[in-house]
mmCIF file of C-alpha atoms in Angstrom:
data_model
loop_
_atom_site.group_PDB
_atom_site.id
_atom_site.type_symbol
_atom_site.label_atom_id
_atom_site.label_comp_id
_atom_site.label_asym_id
_atom_site.label_seq_id
_atom_site.Cartn_x
_atom_site.Cartn_y
_atom_site.Cartn_z
ATOM 1 C CA MET B 22 23.580 35.128 71.107
ATOM 2 C CA ILE B 23 21.611 35.544 67.880
ATOM 3 C CA SER B 24 21.170 39.186 66.872
ATOM 4 C CA PHE B 25 17.708 40.753 66.864
ATOM 5 C CA GLU B 26 18.002 41.383 63.141
ATOM 6 C CA ASN B 27 18.735 37.700 62.429
ATOM 7 C CA TRP B 28 15.952 36.613 64.749
ATOM 8 C CA LEU B 29 13.501 38.945 63.022
ATOM 9 C CA GLU B 30 14.294 37.631 59.560
ATOM 10 C CA THR B 31 14.128 34.028 60.757
ATOM 11 C CA ASN B 32 10.728 34.589 62.367
ATOM 12 C CA GLN B 33 9.180 36.883 59.763
ATOM 13 C CA SER B 34 6.648 34.238 58.764
ATOM 14 C CA ASN B 35 5.602 33.848 62.409
ATOM 15 C CA LEU B 36 4.815 37.560 62.869
ATOM 16 C CA ASN B 37 1.986 39.543 61.311
ATOM 17 C CA ASN B 38 2.906 42.419 59.027
ATOM 18 C CA ASP B 39 2.255 45.123 61.634
ATOM 19 C CA VAL B 40 4.461 43.479 64.243
ATOM 20 C CA TYR B 41 7.207 42.816 61.734
ATOM 21 C CA GLY B 42 6.999 46.412 60.506
ATOM 22 C CA LEU B 43 7.312 47.850 64.028
ATOM 23 C CA PHE B 44 10.322 45.659 64.806
ATOM 24 C CA LYS B 45 11.899 46.561 61.480
ATOM 25 C CA ASP B 46 11.414 50.293 62.132
ATOM 26 C CA SER B 47 12.865 49.868 65.621
ATOM 27 C CA LEU B 48 15.999 48.343 64.097
ATOM 28 C CA ARG B 49 16.339 51.206 61.620
ATOM 29 C CA CYS B 50 16.166 53.721 64.443
ATOM 30 C CA PHE B 51 18.653 51.776 66.542
ATOM 31 C CA LYS B 52 21.156 51.530 63.712
ATOM 32 C CA ASN B 53 20.956 55.308 63.320
ATOM 33 C CA ASP B 54 21.401 55.949 67.065
ATOM 34 C CA ILE B 55 17.792 57.125 67.482
ATOM 35 C CA ILE B 56 17.475 55.245 70.723
ATOM 36 C CA ARG B 57 14.169 56.298 72.310
ATOM 37 C CA PRO B 58 12.027 55.607 69.205
ATOM 38 C CA ALA B 59 13.882 52.318 68.810
ATOM 39 C CA TYR B 60 12.758 51.247 72.285
ATOM 40 C CA LEU B 61 9.178 52.503 71.917
ATOM 41 C CA LEU B 62 8.698 50.769 68.570
ATOM 42 C CA ALA B 63 10.102 47.485 69.867
ATOM 43 C CA TYR B 64 7.885 47.670 72.967
ATOM 44 C CA GLN B 65 4.826 48.448 70.839
ATOM 45 C CA GLY B 66 5.628 45.578 68.498
ATOM 46 C CA MET B 67 5.963 43.187 71.437
ATOM 47 C CA LEU B 68 2.565 44.200 72.860
ATOM 48 C CA LEU B 69 0.936 43.920 69.441
ATOM 49 C CA ALA B 70 2.355 40.399 69.035
ATOM 50 C CA LEU B 71 1.021 39.411 72.467
ATOM 51 C CA ARG B 72 -2.392 40.860 71.620
ATOM 52 C CA GLU B 73 -2.519 38.662 68.533
ATOM 53 C CA LYS B 74 -1.629 35.611 70.608
ATOM 54 C CA ILE B 75 -4.634 36.273 72.824
ATOM 55 C CA LEU B 76 -6.966 36.879 69.863
ATOM 56 C CA ILE B 77 -6.018 33.670 68.053
ATOM 57 C CA GLY B 78 -5.709 31.566 71.207
ATOM 58 C CA LYS B 79 -8.245 29.066 72.451
ATOM 59 C CA MET B 80 -10.307 30.329 75.382
ATOM 60 C CA PRO B 81 -8.775 28.833 78.567
ATOM 61 C CA GLU B 82 -10.850 26.770 80.962
ATOM 62 C CA GLY B 83 -12.266 28.958 83.755
ATOM 63 C CA PHE B 84 -13.486 31.667 81.388
ATOM 64 C CA VAL B 85 -16.997 31.902 79.933
ATOM 65 C CA GLU B 86 -17.695 32.827 76.332
ATOM 66 C CA GLN B 87 -19.171 36.245 77.095
ATOM 67 C CA GLU B 88 -16.224 37.173 79.321
ATOM 68 C CA TRP B 89 -13.704 36.048 76.695
ATOM 69 C CA ARG B 90 -15.418 38.053 73.940
ATOM 70 C CA LYS B 91 -15.306 41.141 76.198
ATOM 71 C CA ILE B 92 -11.534 40.680 76.720
ATOM 72 C CA CYS B 93 -10.940 40.329 72.985
ATOM 73 C CA LYS B 94 -13.025 43.427 72.291
ATOM 74 C CA GLU B 95 -11.126 45.494 74.891
ATOM 75 C CA ILE B 96 -7.712 44.693 73.467
ATOM 76 C CA THR B 97 -8.778 45.698 69.951
ATOM 77 C CA ASP B 98 -10.044 49.164 70.948
ATOM 78 C CA ASP B 99 -7.992 51.732 69.027
ATOM 79 C CA GLY B 100 -7.770 54.142 71.954
ATOM 80 C CA SER B 101 -6.724 51.775 74.747
ATOM 81 C CA TRP B 102 -5.601 48.490 73.193
ATOM 82 C CA ASP B 103 -2.014 48.765 74.448
ATOM 83 C CA GLU B 104 -3.025 49.436 78.066
ATOM 84 C CA LYS B 105 -5.671 46.705 78.036
ATOM 85 C CA THR B 106 -3.290 44.247 76.403
ATOM 86 C CA TYR B 107 -0.648 44.987 79.030
ATOM 87 C CA ASP B 108 -3.210 44.327 81.793
ATOM 88 C CA ARG B 109 -4.036 40.923 80.298
ATOM 89 C CA VAL B 110 -0.353 40.070 79.813
ATOM 90 C CA VAL B 111 0.479 40.603 83.490
ATOM 91 C CA GLN B 112 -2.783 39.078 84.744
ATOM 92 C CA LYS B 113 -2.002 36.124 87.015
ATOM 93 C CA ALA B 114 -3.997 33.005 87.707
ATOM 94 C CA LYS B 115 -6.383 33.177 90.650
ATOM 95 C CA ASP B 116 -4.956 31.802 93.874
ATOM 96 C CA ASP B 117 -7.823 29.328 94.275
ATOM 97 C CA GLY B 118 -7.141 27.887 90.823
ATOM 98 C CA SER B 119 -10.589 28.792 89.518
ATOM 99 C CA LYS B 120 -9.208 30.847 86.656
ATOM 100 C CA PRO B 121 -5.828 30.604 84.909
ATOM 101 C CA ALA B 122 -3.707 33.418 83.556
ATOM 102 C CA ILE B 123 -4.645 34.369 80.001
ATOM 103 C CA LEU B 124 -1.129 33.978 78.648
ATOM 104 C CA ASN B 125 0.927 30.978 79.663
ATOM 105 C CA MET B 126 4.420 31.951 80.867
ATOM 106 C CA SER B 127 6.634 31.582 83.926
ATOM 107 C CA PRO B 128 6.184 33.978 86.873
ATOM 108 C CA PHE B 129 9.673 35.353 86.221
ATOM 109 C CA VAL B 130 8.841 36.274 82.634
ATOM 110 C CA ARG B 131 5.471 37.788 83.625
ATOM 111 C CA GLU B 132 7.167 40.031 86.183
ATOM 112 C CA GLN B 133 9.556 41.397 83.560
ATOM 113 C CA PHE B 134 6.717 43.092 81.704
ATOM 114 C CA GLN B 135 6.306 45.514 84.585
ATOM 115 C CA TYR B 136 9.924 46.554 84.095
ATOM 116 C CA TRP B 137 9.522 47.014 80.342
ATOM 117 C CA ARG B 138 6.334 49.059 80.932
ATOM 118 C CA LYS B 139 8.042 51.348 83.426
ATOM 119 C CA LEU B 140 10.980 51.800 81.096
ATOM 120 C CA ARG B 141 8.579 52.586 78.257
ATOM 121 C CA ASN B 142 6.964 55.331 80.354
ATOM 122 C CA VAL B 143 10.364 56.741 81.302
ATOM 123 C CA CYS B 144 11.405 56.653 77.663
ATOM 124 C CA ALA B 145 8.283 58.490 76.510
ATOM 125 C CA HIS B 146 7.915 61.106 79.278
ATOM 126 C CA TYR B 147 11.188 61.767 81.083
ATOM 127 C CA LYS B 148 13.513 63.492 78.675
ATOM 128 C CA ASP B 149 16.194 64.033 81.309
ATOM 129 C CA PHE B 150 16.613 60.300 81.811
ATOM 130 C CA ASP B 151 19.750 59.055 80.061
ATOM 131 C CA PHE B 152 18.359 56.460 77.663
ATOM 132 C CA ILE B 153 21.178 54.387 76.145
ATOM 133 C CA PRO B 154 21.514 51.594 73.535
ATOM 134 C CA ALA B 155 21.782 48.971 76.295
ATOM 135 C CA HIS B 156 18.143 49.597 77.225
ATOM 136 C CA VAL B 157 17.067 48.689 73.703
ATOM 137 C CA LEU B 158 19.412 45.720 73.476
ATOM 138 C CA THR B 159 18.065 44.199 76.691
ATOM 139 C CA LEU B 160 14.513 44.470 75.342
ATOM 140 C CA TYR B 161 15.633 42.880 72.074
ATOM 141 C CA SER B 162 17.215 40.058 74.065
ATOM 142 C CA PHE B 163 14.009 39.532 76.039
ATOM 143 C CA ILE B 164 11.943 39.401 72.835
ATOM 144 C CA ILE B 165 14.328 36.861 71.287
ATOM 145 C CA SER B 166 14.287 34.671 74.397
ATOM 146 C CA TYR B 167 10.591 34.677 75.281
ATOM 147 C CA LEU B 168 8.163 36.163 72.747
ATOM 148 C CA MET B 169 7.698 32.991 70.704
ATOM 149 C CA LYS B 170 7.328 30.880 73.844
ATOM 150 C CA ILE B 171 4.314 32.851 75.120
ATOM 151 C CA SER B 172 0.778 31.962 74.040
ATOM 152 C CA VAL B 173 -2.607 31.242 75.579
ATOM 153 C CA GLU B 174 -1.878 27.516 75.564
ATOM 154 C CA GLY B 175 1.869 27.929 76.141
ATOM 155 C CA GLY B 176 4.517 27.954 73.431
ATOM 156 C CA ALA B 177 5.189 24.227 73.562
ATOM 157 C CA ALA B 178 1.486 23.328 73.483
ATOM 158 C CA SER B 179 0.810 25.724 70.604
ATOM 159 C CA LEU B 180 3.668 24.331 68.552
ATOM 160 C CA LEU B 181 2.599 20.767 69.266
ATOM 161 C CA MET B 182 -0.852 21.621 67.867
ATOM 162 C CA GLU B 183 0.820 22.997 64.729
ATOM 163 C CA PHE B 184 2.700 19.713 64.310
ATOM 164 C CA LYS B 185 -0.546 17.789 64.715
ATOM 165 C CA ASP B 186 -2.150 19.891 61.992
ATOM 166 C CA TYR B 187 0.823 19.436 59.662
ATOM 167 C CA CYS B 188 0.730 15.672 60.189
ATOM 168 C CA ASP B 189 -3.011 15.504 59.496
ATOM 169 C CA PRO B 190 -3.314 14.422 55.826
ATOM 170 C CA SER B 191 -6.781 16.023 55.635
ATOM 171 C CA LYS B 192 -5.172 19.441 56.303
ATOM 172 C CA TYR B 193 -1.717 19.199 54.727
ATOM 173 C CA SER B 194 -0.178 17.085 52.020
ATOM 174 C CA PRO B 195 2.264 14.457 53.337
ATOM 175 C CA THR B 196 4.899 16.137 51.167
ATOM 176 C CA THR B 197 4.568 19.439 53.047
ATOM 177 C CA PRO B 198 7.976 19.902 54.726
ATOM 178 C CA LEU B 199 8.155 20.063 58.516
ATOM 179 C CA ASN B 200 11.278 22.250 58.465
ATOM 180 C CA PRO B 201 9.387 25.520 59.091
ATOM 181 C CA LEU B 202 7.963 24.021 62.286
ATOM 182 C CA ILE B 203 11.246 22.402 63.320
ATOM 183 C CA SER B 204 12.970 25.786 63.117
ATOM 184 C CA LYS B 205 10.474 27.195 65.644
ATOM 185 C CA ILE B 206 11.226 24.723 68.405
ATOM 186 C CA SER B 207 14.059 26.515 70.178
ATOM 187 C CA ASP B 208 12.134 29.807 70.080
ATOM 188 C CA MET B 209 8.826 28.434 71.336
ATOM 189 C CA VAL B 210 9.840 25.757 73.834
ATOM 190 C CA ASP B 211 11.621 26.448 77.119
ATOM 191 C CA VAL B 212 14.736 24.418 77.862
ATOM 192 C CA GLU B 213 12.998 22.946 80.934
ATOM 193 C CA GLU B 214 10.165 21.667 78.724
ATOM 194 C CA MET B 215 12.308 20.452 75.845
ATOM 195 C CA GLU B 216 12.610 16.748 76.702
ATOM 196 C CA ASP B 217 8.867 16.397 77.271
ATOM 197 C CA PHE B 218 8.163 18.309 74.074
ATOM 198 C CA ILE B 219 10.486 16.148 71.989
ATOM 199 C CA ASN B 220 8.851 13.013 73.395
ATOM 200 C CA SER B 221 5.402 14.373 72.489
ATOM 201 C CA VAL B 222 6.170 15.698 69.030
ATOM 202 C CA VAL B 223 7.970 12.516 67.983
ATOM 203 C CA ILE B 224 4.862 10.517 68.906
ATOM 204 C CA VAL B 225 2.786 12.851 66.714
ATOM 205 C CA VAL B 226 5.107 12.348 63.738
ATOM 206 C CA ALA B 227 5.424 8.594 64.338
ATOM 207 C CA LYS B 228 1.632 8.189 64.251
ATOM 208 C CA SER B 229 1.536 9.921 60.878
ATOM 209 C CA HIS B 230 2.285 7.008 58.567
ATOM 210 C CA ASN B 231 3.074 9.402 55.734
ATOM 211 C CA ARG B 232 6.067 10.922 57.571
ATOM 212 C CA ASP B 233 9.579 9.480 57.823
ATOM 213 C CA TYR B 234 10.048 9.138 61.576
ATOM 214 C CA ASN B 235 13.823 8.594 61.508
ATOM 215 C CA ALA B 236 14.357 11.412 59.005
ATOM 216 C CA PHE B 237 12.489 13.696 61.416
ATOM 217 C CA LEU B 238 14.769 12.690 64.291
ATOM 218 C CA LYS B 239 17.800 13.300 62.086
ATOM 219 C CA ALA B 240 16.519 16.776 61.196
ATOM 220 C CA LEU B 241 16.198 17.580 64.919
ATOM 221 C CA LEU B 242 19.734 16.357 65.615
ATOM 222 C CA PHE B 243 21.292 18.564 62.958
ATOM 223 C CA LEU B 244 19.561 21.890 63.453
ATOM 224 C CA ASP B 245 21.925 24.774 62.836
ATOM 225 C CA GLY B 246 22.708 27.378 65.474
ATOM 226 C CA ALA B 247 23.920 27.397 69.053
ATOM 227 C CA ASN B 248 20.413 28.180 70.322
ATOM 228 C CA ASN B 249 19.298 24.714 69.158
ATOM 229 C CA GLU B 250 21.599 22.772 71.498
ATOM 230 C CA SER B 251 18.743 21.863 73.846
ATOM 231 C CA VAL B 252 16.758 20.503 70.869
ATOM 232 C CA LYS B 253 19.706 18.336 69.808
ATOM 233 C CA SER B 254 20.543 17.070 73.300
ATOM 234 C CA SER B 255 16.897 16.259 74.084
ATOM 235 C CA THR B 256 16.538 14.409 70.775
ATOM 236 C CA LEU B 257 19.676 12.387 71.496
ATOM 237 C CA ILE B 258 18.317 11.512 74.944
ATOM 238 C CA TYR B 259 15.055 10.396 73.338
ATOM 239 C CA ILE B 260 16.802 8.209 70.742
ATOM 240 C CA LYS B 261 19.041 6.553 73.320
ATOM 241 C CA SER B 262 16.369 6.052 75.986
ATOM 242 C CA ASP B 263 15.262 2.831 74.277
ATOM 243 C CA ILE B 264 17.754 0.344 72.792
ATOM 244 C CA GLU B 265 15.434 -0.851 70.035
ATOM 245 C CA ARG B 266 14.647 2.745 69.072
ATOM 246 C CA ARG B 267 18.349 3.570 69.053
ATOM 247 C CA ASN B 268 19.171 0.573 66.884
ATOM 248 C CA ARG B 269 16.381 1.397 64.421
ATOM 249 C CA PHE B 270 17.721 4.923 64.104
ATOM 250 C CA ILE B 271 21.271 3.657 63.480
ATOM 251 C CA GLU B 272 19.918 1.213 60.906
ATOM 252 C CA ALA B 273 18.168 4.072 59.090
ATOM 253 C CA ASN B 274 21.226 6.338 59.421
ATOM 254 C CA PRO B 275 24.260 4.012 59.626
ATOM 255 C CA GLU B 276 26.717 6.844 58.952
ATOM 256 C CA LEU B 277 25.646 8.446 62.263
ATOM 257 C CA VAL B 278 26.586 5.525 64.502
ATOM 258 C CA GLY B 279 29.521 7.458 65.962
ATOM 259 C CA TYR B 280 27.247 10.403 66.748
ATOM 260 C CA ILE B 281 24.729 8.261 68.624
ATOM 261 C CA LEU B 282 27.162 5.971 70.458
ATOM 262 C CA GLU B 283 29.269 8.271 72.603
ATOM 263 C CA THR B 284 31.365 6.025 74.852
ATOM 264 C CA PRO B 285 33.741 3.077 74.197
ATOM 265 C CA VAL B 286 31.432 0.810 76.202
ATOM 266 C CA GLU B 287 28.388 1.783 74.108
ATOM 267 C CA ILE B 288 30.299 1.258 70.880
ATOM 268 C CA ARG B 289 31.671 -2.166 71.824
ATOM 269 C CA GLU B 290 28.337 -3.363 73.172
ATOM 270 C CA TYR B 291 26.640 -2.305 69.943
ATOM 271 C CA TRP B 292 28.940 -4.107 67.527
ATOM 272 C CA LYS B 293 29.235 -7.194 69.726
ATOM 273 C CA LYS B 294 25.483 -7.599 70.230
ATOM 274 C CA PHE B 295 23.650 -5.855 67.421
ATOM 275 C CA LEU B 296 25.854 -5.367 64.348
ATOM 276 C CA LYS B 297 25.047 -8.847 63.083
ATOM 277 C CA TYR B 298 21.392 -7.831 62.674
ATOM 278 C CA SER B 299 22.183 -4.761 60.582
ATOM 279 C CA GLN B 300 21.531 -4.548 56.860
ATOM 280 C CA HIS B 301 24.352 -2.002 56.554
ATOM 281 C CA PRO B 302 27.190 -3.430 58.678
ATOM 282 C CA TYR B 303 30.020 -2.186 56.464
ATOM 283 C CA ILE B 304 28.795 1.419 56.421
ATOM 284 C CA ILE B 305 28.627 1.280 60.213
ATOM 285 C CA VAL B 306 32.108 -0.211 60.494
ATOM 286 C CA ASP B 307 33.429 2.369 58.038
ATOM 287 C CA SER B 308 32.022 5.188 60.184
ATOM 288 C CA LEU B 309 33.526 3.745 63.368
ATOM 289 C CA LEU B 310 36.945 3.226 61.785
ATOM 290 C CA GLU B 311 37.138 6.572 59.988
ATOM 291 C CA ASN B 312 36.197 8.461 63.131
ATOM 292 C CA GLY B 313 38.782 6.633 65.228
ATOM 293 C CA LEU B 314 36.154 5.084 67.486
ATOM 294 C CA LEU B 315 37.563 1.548 67.517
ATOM 295 C CA PRO B 316 40.686 0.731 69.572
ATOM 296 C CA ALA B 317 43.396 -0.838 67.403
ATOM 297 C CA ASP B 318 43.311 -4.059 69.407
ATOM 298 C CA GLU B 319 39.567 -4.518 68.733
ATOM 299 C CA ILE B 320 39.592 -4.080 64.949
ATOM 300 C CA GLU B 321 40.639 -7.647 64.137
ATOM 301 C CA GLU B 322 38.055 -8.990 66.592
ATOM 302 C CA LEU B 323 35.366 -6.956 64.842
ATOM 303 C CA PHE B 324 36.462 -8.166 61.404
ATOM 304 C CA TYR B 325 36.273 -11.787 62.536
ATOM 305 C CA LEU B 326 32.758 -11.138 63.824
ATOM 306 C CA LEU B 327 31.773 -9.651 60.440
ATOM 307 C CA LEU B 328 33.313 -12.550 58.537
ATOM 308 C CA ASP B 329 31.845 -15.230 60.813
ATOM 309 C CA GLU B 330 28.384 -13.741 60.447
ATOM 310 C CA GLY B 331 28.825 -13.316 56.706
ATOM 311 C CA TYR B 332 29.946 -16.931 56.300
ATOM 312 C CA GLU B 333 27.211 -18.432 58.513
ATOM 313 C CA SER B 334 24.476 -16.513 56.744
ATOM 314 C CA GLY B 335 26.067 -16.890 53.318
ATOM 315 C CA ARG B 336 25.618 -13.147 52.936
ATOM 316 C CA ALA B 337 27.397 -11.317 50.158
ATOM 317 C CA LEU B 338 29.560 -8.269 50.806
ATOM 318 C CA LEU B 339 26.627 -5.945 50.192
ATOM 319 C CA ASP B 340 26.020 -2.210 50.441
ATOM 320 C CA ILE B 341 29.654 -1.314 50.013
ATOM 321 C CA GLY B 342 30.993 1.593 48.003
ATOM 322 C CA GLU B 343 34.471 2.682 47.072
ATOM 323 C CA LYS B 344 34.870 4.584 50.324
ATOM 324 C CA GLU B 345 33.946 1.619 52.526
ATOM 325 C CA LEU B 346 36.067 -0.697 50.381
ATOM 326 C CA ASP B 347 39.106 1.542 50.798
ATOM 327 C CA VAL B 348 38.623 1.623 54.581
ATOM 328 C CA LEU B 349 38.397 -2.170 54.798
ATOM 329 C CA LYS B 350 41.516 -2.592 52.686
ATOM 330 C CA ARG B 351 43.525 -0.094 54.732
ATOM 331 C CA HIS B 352 42.644 -1.839 57.983
ATOM 332 C CA GLY B 353 43.452 -5.381 56.832
ATOM 333 C CA TYR B 354 39.984 -6.865 56.422
ATOM 334 C CA PHE B 355 40.780 -8.793 53.247
ATOM 335 C CA GLU B 356 44.055 -10.118 54.651
ATOM 336 C CA ILE B 357 42.021 -11.724 57.448
ATOM 337 C CA PHE B 358 39.587 -13.166 54.887
ATOM 338 C CA LEU B 359 42.427 -14.712 52.912
ATOM 339 C CA LYS B 360 44.217 -16.011 55.975
ATOM 340 C CA SER B 361 41.221 -17.530 57.749
ATOM 341 C CA TYR B 362 38.504 -18.248 55.178
ATOM 342 C CA PHE B 363 40.366 -18.825 51.923
ATOM 343 C CA ASN B 364 43.047 -21.281 52.895
ATOM 344 C CA GLU B 365 43.366 -24.927 51.888
ATOM 345 C CA SER B 366 42.724 -26.362 55.342
ATOM 346 C CA TYR B 367 39.561 -24.340 55.993
ATOM 347 C CA ILE B 368 37.996 -24.890 52.575
ATOM 348 C CA LYS B 369 38.755 -28.599 52.173
ATOM 349 C CA LYS B 370 37.281 -29.339 55.608
ATOM 350 C CA ARG B 371 34.081 -27.484 54.755
ATOM 351 C CA TYR B 372 33.868 -27.947 50.986
ATOM 352 C CA ARG B 373 30.298 -29.299 51.100
ATOM 353 C CA ASP B 374 29.043 -26.436 53.264
ATOM 354 C CA ILE B 375 30.888 -23.840 51.186
ATOM 355 C CA CYS B 376 28.926 -24.941 48.122
ATOM 356 C CA TYR B 377 26.028 -23.057 49.753
ATOM 357 C CA LYS B 378 28.128 -20.023 50.729
ATOM 358 C CA THR B 379 29.261 -18.911 47.301
ATOM 359 C CA ASP B 380 27.711 -15.434 47.545
ATOM 360 C CA PHE B 381 29.919 -14.754 50.560
ATOM 361 C CA TYR B 382 33.043 -15.952 48.742
ATOM 362 C CA ILE B 383 32.471 -14.451 45.292
ATOM 363 C CA SER B 384 31.675 -11.014 46.700
ATOM 364 C CA HIS B 385 34.913 -11.018 48.722
ATOM 365 C CA LEU B 386 37.096 -12.463 45.982
ATOM 366 C CA SER B 387 35.896 -9.871 43.485
ATOM 367 C CA TYR B 388 37.307 -7.088 45.683
ATOM 368 C CA LEU B 389 40.662 -8.705 46.403
ATOM 369 C CA GLU B 390 43.916 -7.393 45.007
ATOM 370 C CA ILE B 391 45.324 -10.041 42.651
ATOM 371 C CA ASP B 392 48.835 -10.775 43.878
ATOM 372 C CA ALA B 393 51.108 -13.813 44.158
ATOM 373 C CA ILE B 394 49.635 -14.873 47.517
ATOM 374 C CA PHE B 395 46.119 -14.866 46.133
ATOM 375 C CA VAL B 396 47.075 -16.719 42.929
ATOM 376 C CA LYS B 397 48.958 -19.438 44.835
ATOM 377 C CA LYS B 398 45.967 -19.959 47.133
ATOM 378 C CA MET B 399 43.650 -20.300 44.142
ATOM 379 C CA VAL B 400 45.919 -22.883 42.511
ATOM 380 C CA GLU B 401 46.295 -24.865 45.758
ATOM 381 C CA LEU B 402 42.570 -24.912 46.447
ATOM 382 C CA PHE B 403 41.289 -25.885 43.000
ATOM 383 C CA SER B 404 44.009 -28.208 41.725
ATOM 384 C CA GLU B 405 43.011 -31.281 43.731
ATOM 385 C CA LEU B 406 39.779 -32.607 45.138
ATOM 386 C CA PRO B 407 37.973 -32.126 47.388
ATOM 387 C CA PHE B 408 36.911 -28.561 46.805
ATOM 388 C CA PRO B 409 33.522 -26.774 46.584
ATOM 389 C CA TYR B 410 32.646 -27.289 42.945
ATOM 390 C CA THR B 411 29.891 -24.645 42.944
ATOM 391 C CA LEU B 412 32.419 -22.048 44.097
ATOM 392 C CA ARG B 413 34.849 -23.220 41.402
ATOM 393 C CA ASP B 414 32.131 -22.855 38.764
ATOM 394 C CA ARG B 415 31.208 -19.361 39.855
ATOM 395 C CA ILE B 416 34.867 -18.258 39.952
ATOM 396 C CA ARG B 417 35.307 -19.620 36.432
ATOM 397 C CA ASP B 418 32.084 -18.115 35.051
ATOM 398 C CA GLU B 419 32.036 -14.782 36.883
ATOM 399 C CA LEU B 420 35.666 -13.882 37.674
ATOM 400 C CA TRP B 421 37.988 -15.923 35.444
ATOM 401 C CA THR B 422 36.370 -14.816 32.236
ATOM 402 C CA ALA B 423 36.133 -11.154 33.251
ATOM 403 C CA GLU B 424 38.692 -8.410 32.762
ATOM 404 C CA PRO B 425 40.917 -7.244 34.284
ATOM 405 C CA PHE B 426 40.781 -10.287 36.620
ATOM 406 C CA LYS B 427 41.988 -12.845 34.083
ATOM 407 C CA SER B 428 44.814 -10.747 32.599
ATOM 408 C CA HIS B 429 46.079 -9.785 36.066
ATOM 409 C CA PHE B 430 45.904 -13.413 37.173
ATOM 410 C CA GLU B 431 47.846 -14.646 34.132
ATOM 411 C CA LYS B 432 50.430 -11.892 34.552
ATOM 412 C CA ILE B 433 51.112 -12.957 38.168
ATOM 413 C CA VAL B 434 51.365 -16.602 37.084
ATOM 414 C CA LYS B 435 53.962 -15.755 34.453
ATOM 415 C CA GLU B 436 55.997 -13.363 36.617
ATOM 416 C CA ASN B 437 56.177 -15.831 39.522
ATOM 417 C CA GLU B 438 56.471 -19.007 37.387
ATOM 418 C CA ILE B 439 53.488 -20.581 39.094
ATOM 419 C CA LYS B 440 52.492 -23.953 37.633
ATOM 420 C CA ILE B 441 48.803 -24.329 36.836
ATOM 421 C CA PRO B 442 47.214 -27.731 36.065
ATOM 422 C CA ASP B 443 45.745 -28.116 32.598
ATOM 423 C CA ASP B 444 42.272 -28.714 34.029
ATOM 424 C CA PHE B 445 42.424 -25.736 36.415
ATOM 425 C CA LEU B 446 38.898 -24.401 37.001
ATOM 426 C CA GLN B 447 37.517 -26.847 34.420
#
């Protein structure tokens, strides 16, 4: 569990100076084994924080303006504010539903305040009572777990309103980062409410056209800290609850495909049905291969699917860096290209069609290792008609004249005594 000191520093901006100061003083006392003051200061800080939540909260339905002003006045009286605040904290909703509780929290949490109050009185008045560090630590734990979740509207509702304000361009610049609000989620939203909250807050961000919706989801998925697990799991559930939403997220974050697709069935279904629509297929394949998420007996099948789609669409080998290139080479992608798409039988049967597929071919050929097999195939294909003349012209103009392609090619020819026609590539 996060320590009270870490929690306090993380939430400093969410606490007023008086509350922060009381909690800070409590910690100083605790570290110096001054246990009773440590408890009393922490308790006082907690009540002061709850008083502020009432004062800044929106008057709940069931109250009238005059009554609400009277409550706010009572809890700011210097002589009795702590007692009056405690009364409002433990105040329950009326049984007939005519009036809600002032502060929104679960019955279990509300009942705990009676315990903390009794312990506070024991701490202050009964010197014979053996007050130990565990009493302070349990109060710290309670504050960490629940203080930020309590408000007049409820922690989740209050935070959702903050997100709405941040996403309102009339109140905040679209460049204002959402990270400060994102970091509050686990503190202000109960685990039981988390899925509903994530659904609601994502809608708020999605409606704000100035915010990157998928970047927001990614930020939720990668929050640091064990206490954010419910945020991450609820976000993953949200992303995967709709196939189109899931696919859009993967398209925006192709390197995360293995994080989103968790089972072999999900992974296979994705690349069989949806990979062909991606603008980043090779980044996705790289992620699957490097994370060991593709069975060995499915890799060749996947490569054929990539190559078939690339050929049919005439698409170049786009969006590929050195890392992705290395992965493809190590797993035999280019060997399959040479064997199935750059052989004499295949090309001479389709030479007319291939004239319109030169982007596909040139982009693959430019990444191939120049060896004897490749050189012999080139000579076989372009020594006798028919062959795709537009592909020949592009090989001559873009590859043959470039270094180190030409020098490597000529070196292989010489070393292997390969005969080249005089009009080769002319």
